[in-house]
């Protein structure tokens, strides 16, 4: 069987001729109709203002995580949707040290990185939209957008109180303070002493129009101060005008014109794919991943993105953040199939945003990651005295070839670590050219707020 697949990228045509024999083996090659991208890049330049901004964060989606997912799901010469954004650069992600904010902390966590693009300021690991050492609140792009009358939304496959969405909708000294019962490290922020409360409470009190993700358990905890003392965070959300959504059908049916709080799992949403985790020598696999593990009552990231856009559309413009959170979470535990499935699901959501933006022409879409991560593509182990000291798994890719993915930033069996490399940033739409070259994650705040003219 011979198939030709053609993808148009502006004026650029990539034709991937794929020869398949049987169902498992494919050989891929890229036939280059034109390697001159000058016209395509010129076509992509747009210096006008944006009506809408969609920020898409692949949590822990470094260059390796993108390459692993591409090799596995599309083949080495294939392309993901996020590969088709016309303007691409690299983004530095370092945090600063809590005790001496003049010094960089080269390996960021999701909280400090999200604070950087949400507020334009570096902070130390663990903090959400507060300054290192001082706890001073840092104004977020959501607050600026709301002050200009824009609609705002936040979508994630993690708990809505997890670090990336939390940086938009809370100011707190530590990311662990997700619900009113989790305030051990954030004593001065408690509602009962007049503080703004936990991340769940602040998220509701920030009145974003669309909140979709997991973390129902945090929102069932009891508020310990203020007007809703003694009631759950969900009760306080309802009292403040939110419609609660708890499954995919309710999400589909939610009408426009109401604020929505979608909590589709007690904790994080279920992983899309699964398989054997990475193991020390001789590793796990060779394997193909098991797909379609998410139960149908939980919406996919693409479905949440589509609905969020539909609910936010039609007004004065909007800011929406969409996070594919499980890339990071699977990287931490060496779950190669979970990681690939989460990356592919994130890529599907990127496709939803790009389809919308391409149809409208007035929407800036930025796709990036908050930090790089553990996984590496390495040669297959060759024997007792020639293999990685870490854990690894070999998967059989869409090319029909083995690919060994390694996890070795910590001892096998322990949580793997983030890494400090720059990450990809790519964009489409008005002012997308500002991501080209090398930027810092704090500049992303300026790029987005300038594009929508919501700066200070
Ligand atoms: Zn992480």
Tab-separated table of N, CA, C and O in Angstrom, residues 46-56 87-92 116-121 141 144 150 318-319 362-368 423-456:
chain	number	residue	atom	x	y	z
A	46	UNK	N	2.014	39.599	10.701
A	46	UNK	CA	0.802	40.408	10.900
A	46	UNK	C	1.069	41.306	12.106
A	46	UNK	O	1.184	40.815	13.223
A	47	UNK	N	1.208	42.619	11.875
A	47	UNK	CA	1.557	43.511	12.985
A	47	UNK	C	0.328	44.153	13.619
A	47	UNK	O	0.447	45.036	14.461
A	48	UNK	N	-0.849	43.724	13.209
A	48	UNK	CA	-2.068	44.316	13.763
A	48	UNK	C	-2.349	43.844	15.183
A	48	UNK	O	-1.723	42.915	15.667
A	49	UNK	N	-3.301	44.488	15.857
A	49	UNK	CA	-3.676	44.029	17.194
A	49	UNK	C	-4.506	42.745	17.119
A	49	UNK	O	-5.140	42.471	16.108
A	50	UNK	N	-4.477	41.998	18.190
A	50	UNK	CA	-5.276	40.775	18.284
A	50	UNK	C	-6.554	41.065	19.060
A	50	UNK	O	-6.560	41.864	19.996
A	51	UNK	N	-7.637	40.419	18.651
A	51	UNK	CA	-8.876	40.499	19.433
A	51	UNK	C	-8.837	39.492	20.581
A	51	UNK	O	-9.279	39.765	21.688
A	52	UNK	N	-8.302	38.325	20.280
A	52	UNK	CA	-8.245	37.243	21.264
A	52	UNK	C	-6.816	36.722	21.386
A	52	UNK	O	-6.051	36.755	20.417
A	53	UNK	N	-6.478	36.203	22.568
A	53	UNK	CA	-5.184	35.557	22.780
A	53	UNK	C	-5.439	34.180	23.385
A	53	UNK	O	-6.160	34.052	24.388
A	54	UNK	N	-4.861	33.156	22.755
A	54	UNK	CA	-4.938	31.798	23.295
A	54	UNK	C	-3.510	31.332	23.579
A	54	UNK	O	-2.692	31.239	22.659
A	55	UNK	N	-3.211	31.064	24.833
A	55	UNK	CA	-1.898	30.572	25.245
A	55	UNK	C	-2.016	29.087	25.542
A	55	UNK	O	-2.814	28.679	26.385
A	56	UNK	N	-1.214	28.287	24.857
A	56	UNK	CA	-1.278	26.835	25.024
A	56	UNK	C	0.039	26.355	25.625
A	56	UNK	O	1.101	26.517	25.022
A	87	UNK	N	5.711	30.577	12.852
A	87	UNK	CA	6.802	31.378	13.406
A	87	UNK	C	7.237	30.754	14.727
A	87	UNK	O	6.416	30.559	15.626
A	88	UNK	N	8.512	30.433	14.826
A	88	UNK	CA	9.011	29.628	15.947
A	88	UNK	C	10.276	30.243	16.525
A	88	UNK	O	11.091	30.798	15.804
A	89	UNK	N	10.429	30.117	17.830
A	89	UNK	CA	11.646	30.554	18.495
A	89	UNK	C	11.942	29.652	19.676
A	89	UNK	O	11.353	28.576	19.820
A	90	UNK	N	12.855	30.109	20.514
A	90	UNK	CA	13.199	29.387	21.736
A	90	UNK	C	12.966	30.307	22.922
A	90	UNK	O	13.121	31.519	22.821
A	91	UNK	N	12.585	29.717	24.044
A	91	UNK	CA	12.215	30.495	25.224
A	91	UNK	C	13.010	29.986	26.430
A	91	UNK	O	13.028	28.780	26.692
A	92	UNK	N	13.656	30.900	27.140
A	92	UNK	CA	14.368	30.516	28.359
A	92	UNK	C	13.393	30.520	29.532
A	92	UNK	O	12.441	31.302	29.564
A	116	UNK	N	5.931	33.799	35.543
A	116	UNK	CA	6.703	34.634	34.611
A	116	UNK	C	5.838	35.121	33.450
A	116	UNK	O	5.809	36.312	33.146
A	117	UNK	N	5.135	34.208	32.765
A	117	UNK	CA	4.335	34.695	31.632
A	117	UNK	C	3.001	35.285	32.070
A	117	UNK	O	2.410	36.085	31.346
A	118	UNK	N	2.524	34.894	33.241
A	118	UNK	CA	1.255	35.462	33.710
A	118	UNK	C	1.427	36.897	34.210
A	118	UNK	O	0.491	37.695	34.146
A	119	UNK	N	2.638	37.232	34.721
A	119	UNK	CA	2.827	38.557	35.338
A	119	UNK	C	3.972	39.372	34.744
A	119	UNK	O	4.081	40.566	35.017
A	120	UNK	N	4.879	38.723	34.006
A	120	UNK	CA	6.052	39.431	33.492
A	120	UNK	C	7.196	39.512	34.475
A	120	UNK	O	8.189	40.183	34.210
A	121	UNK	N	7.081	38.820	35.620
A	121	UNK	CA	8.122	38.880	36.642
A	121	UNK	C	8.616	37.485	37.001
A	121	UNK	O	7.823	36.564	37.182
A	141	UNK	N	-2.045	38.704	33.902
A	141	UNK	CA	-2.631	39.057	32.611
A	141	UNK	C	-4.149	38.869	32.633
A	141	UNK	O	-4.883	39.587	31.948
A	144	UNK	N	-5.464	42.053	34.193
A	144	UNK	CA	-5.378	43.148	33.220
A	144	UNK	C	-6.447	43.000	32.140
A	144	UNK	O	-7.093	43.975	31.745
A	150	UNK	N	-12.331	42.194	28.907
A	150	UNK	CA	-12.245	40.950	28.146
A	150	UNK	C	-12.803	39.784	28.952
A	150	UNK	O	-12.813	39.795	30.181
A	318	UNK	N	-11.131	37.839	24.130
A	318	UNK	CA	-10.861	37.010	25.298
A	318	UNK	C	-9.393	36.642	25.423
A	318	UNK	O	-8.632	36.717	24.446
A	319	UNK	N	-9.026	36.259	26.642
A	319	UNK	CA	-7.744	35.609	26.923
A	319	UNK	C	-8.046	34.218	27.460
A	319	UNK	O	-8.808	34.068	28.420
A	362	UNK	N	-7.983	37.048	13.644
A	362	UNK	CA	-7.764	38.105	14.646
A	362	UNK	C	-7.339	37.545	15.998
A	362	UNK	O	-7.486	38.199	17.021
A	363	UNK	N	-6.834	36.303	16.002
A	363	UNK	CA	-6.527	35.623	17.258
A	363	UNK	C	-5.065	35.196	17.285
A	363	UNK	O	-4.608	34.497	16.383
A	364	UNK	N	-4.359	35.646	18.312
A	364	UNK	CA	-2.972	35.214	18.510
A	364	UNK	C	-2.977	33.888	19.267
A	364	UNK	O	-3.547	33.804	20.361
A	365	UNK	N	-2.365	32.866	18.683
A	365	UNK	CA	-2.188	31.579	19.364
A	365	UNK	C	-0.701	31.394	19.638
A	365	UNK	O	0.108	31.477	18.711
A	366	UNK	N	-0.344	31.177	20.892
A	366	UNK	CA	1.048	30.907	21.268
A	366	UNK	C	1.103	29.525	21.880
A	366	UNK	O	0.303	29.193	22.765
A	367	UNK	N	2.037	28.710	21.403
A	367	UNK	CA	2.224	27.360	21.937
A	367	UNK	C	3.633	27.263	22.494
A	367	UNK	O	4.608	27.533	21.782
A	368	UNK	N	3.753	26.895	23.759
A	368	UNK	CA	5.077	26.734	24.345
A	368	UNK	C	4.998	25.764	25.521
A	368	UNK	O	3.974	25.096	25.712
A	423	UNK	N	13.007	26.062	25.795
A	423	UNK	CA	11.925	25.276	25.175
A	423	UNK	C	11.463	25.949	23.886
A	423	UNK	O	11.766	27.116	23.637
A	424	UNK	N	10.715	25.214	23.097
A	424	UNK	CA	10.163	25.793	21.874
A	424	UNK	C	9.043	26.772	22.220
A	424	UNK	O	8.259	26.532	23.148
A	425	UNK	N	8.981	27.859	21.455
A	425	UNK	CA	7.800	28.725	21.494
A	425	UNK	C	7.421	28.988	20.041
A	425	UNK	O	8.287	29.241	19.204
A	426	UNK	N	6.151	28.871	19.717
A	426	UNK	CA	5.701	29.053	18.344
A	426	UNK	C	4.370	29.779	18.373
A	426	UNK	O	3.628	29.692	19.354
A	427	UNK	N	4.078	30.520	17.316
A	427	UNK	CA	2.861	31.334	17.342
A	427	UNK	C	2.267	31.499	15.961
A	427	UNK	O	2.932	31.309	14.941
A	428	UNK	N	0.993	31.891	15.977
A	428	UNK	CA	0.229	32.171	14.759
A	428	UNK	C	-0.669	33.366	15.034
A	428	UNK	O	-1.246	33.470	16.120
A	429	UNK	N	-0.798	34.251	14.060
A	429	UNK	CA	-1.767	35.340	14.190
A	429	UNK	C	-1.104	36.684	14.418
A	429	UNK	O	0.106	36.836	14.258
A	430	UNK	N	-1.907	37.698	14.808
A	430	UNK	CA	-1.376	39.046	14.991
A	430	UNK	C	-0.211	39.078	15.977
A	430	UNK	O	-0.321	38.559	17.086
A	431	UNK	N	0.880	39.682	15.567
A	431	UNK	CA	2.087	39.864	16.380
A	431	UNK	C	2.780	38.560	16.762
A	431	UNK	O	3.593	38.525	17.688
A	432	UNK	N	2.494	37.515	16.017
A	432	UNK	CA	3.150	36.228	16.276
A	432	UNK	C	4.660	36.313	16.068
A	432	UNK	O	5.421	35.530	16.652
A	433	UNK	N	5.113	37.261	15.250
A	433	UNK	CA	6.548	37.364	14.956
A	433	UNK	C	7.370	37.645	16.210
A	433	UNK	O	8.580	37.415	16.221
A	434	UNK	N	6.731	38.132	17.268
A	434	UNK	CA	7.488	38.458	18.477
A	434	UNK	C	8.048	37.244	19.214
A	434	UNK	O	8.838	37.401	20.146
A	435	UNK	N	7.648	36.042	18.814
A	435	UNK	CA	8.229	34.855	19.472
A	435	UNK	C	9.486	34.368	18.753
A	435	UNK	O	10.171	33.463	19.247
A	436	UNK	N	9.781	34.960	17.589
A	436	UNK	CA	10.917	34.477	16.790
A	436	UNK	C	12.235	34.818	17.489
A	436	UNK	O	12.353	35.842	18.156
A	437	UNK	N	13.228	33.970	17.307
A	437	UNK	CA	14.535	34.179	17.934
A	437	UNK	C	14.528	33.568	19.312
A	437	UNK	O	13.899	32.537	19.539
A	438	UNK	N	15.205	34.220	20.247
A	438	UNK	CA	15.211	33.693	21.610
A	438	UNK	C	14.601	34.735	22.536
A	438	UNK	O	14.962	35.908	22.504
A	439	UNK	N	13.622	34.309	23.307
A	439	UNK	CA	12.947	35.186	24.268
A	439	UNK	C	12.989	34.519	25.638
A	439	UNK	O	13.353	33.348	25.763
A	440	UNK	N	12.586	35.263	26.637
A	440	UNK	CA	12.474	34.735	27.990
A	440	UNK	C	10.994	34.593	28.335
A	440	UNK	O	10.153	35.299	27.780
A	441	UNK	N	10.686	33.702	29.283
A	441	UNK	CA	9.264	33.484	29.593
A	441	UNK	C	8.579	34.751	30.136
A	441	UNK	O	7.371	34.912	29.973
A	442	UNK	N	9.341	35.681	30.740
A	442	UNK	CA	8.722	36.941	31.181
A	442	UNK	C	8.285	37.794	29.987
A	442	UNK	O	7.315	38.547	30.084
A	443	UNK	N	9.008	37.668	28.851
A	443	UNK	CA	8.643	38.453	27.660
A	443	UNK	C	7.318	37.983	27.064
A	443	UNK	O	6.647	38.739	26.361
A	444	UNK	N	6.969	36.735	27.315
A	444	UNK	CA	5.698	36.232	26.791
A	444	UNK	C	4.527	37.049	27.349
A	444	UNK	O	3.541	37.307	26.645
A	445	UNK	N	4.646	37.471	28.603
A	445	UNK	CA	3.619	38.355	29.184
A	445	UNK	C	3.483	39.618	28.338
A	445	UNK	O	2.366	40.035	27.986
A	446	UNK	N	4.606	40.233	27.991
A	446	UNK	CA	4.568	41.470	27.202
A	446	UNK	C	4.051	41.214	25.797
A	446	UNK	O	3.281	42.013	25.257
A	447	UNK	N	4.468	40.092	25.205
A	447	UNK	CA	4.034	39.766	23.842
A	447	UNK	C	2.508	39.650	23.797
A	447	UNK	O	1.845	40.209	22.922
A	448	UNK	N	1.944	38.947	24.776
A	448	UNK	CA	0.488	38.729	24.777
A	448	UNK	C	-0.258	40.009	25.129
A	448	UNK	O	-1.259	40.337	24.480
A	449	UNK	N	0.218	40.738	26.140
A	449	UNK	CA	-0.537	41.927	26.558
A	449	UNK	C	-0.426	43.035	25.515
A	449	UNK	O	-1.374	43.767	25.285
A	450	UNK	N	0.735	43.115	24.830
A	450	UNK	CA	0.866	44.115	23.765
A	450	UNK	C	-0.023	43.760	22.570
A	450	UNK	O	-0.670	44.612	21.973
A	451	UNK	N	-0.080	42.477	22.227
A	451	UNK	CA	-0.878	42.061	21.070
A	451	UNK	C	-2.349	42.435	21.279
A	451	UNK	O	-3.043	42.834	20.345
A	452	UNK	N	-2.842	42.316	22.532
A	452	UNK	CA	-4.248	42.620	22.801
A	452	UNK	C	-4.418	44.013	23.397
A	452	UNK	O	-5.515	44.410	23.720
A	453	UNK	N	-3.276	44.741	23.537
A	453	UNK	CA	-3.295	46.098	24.091
A	453	UNK	C	-3.994	46.136	25.450
A	453	UNK	O	-4.916	46.899	25.687
A	454	UNK	N	-3.503	45.251	26.328
A	454	UNK	CA	-4.034	45.245	27.688
A	454	UNK	C	-2.922	45.530	28.679
A	454	UNK	O	-3.050	45.246	29.851
A	455	UNK	N	-1.783	46.061	28.183
A	455	UNK	CA	-0.655	46.332	29.080
A	455	UNK	C	-0.986	47.413	30.086
A	455	UNK	O	-2.008	48.080	29.999
A	456	UNK	N	-0.048	47.560	31.036
A	456	UNK	CA	-0.269	48.524	32.134
A	456	UNK	C	-0.221	49.936	31.588
A	456	UNK	O	0.467	50.217	30.638
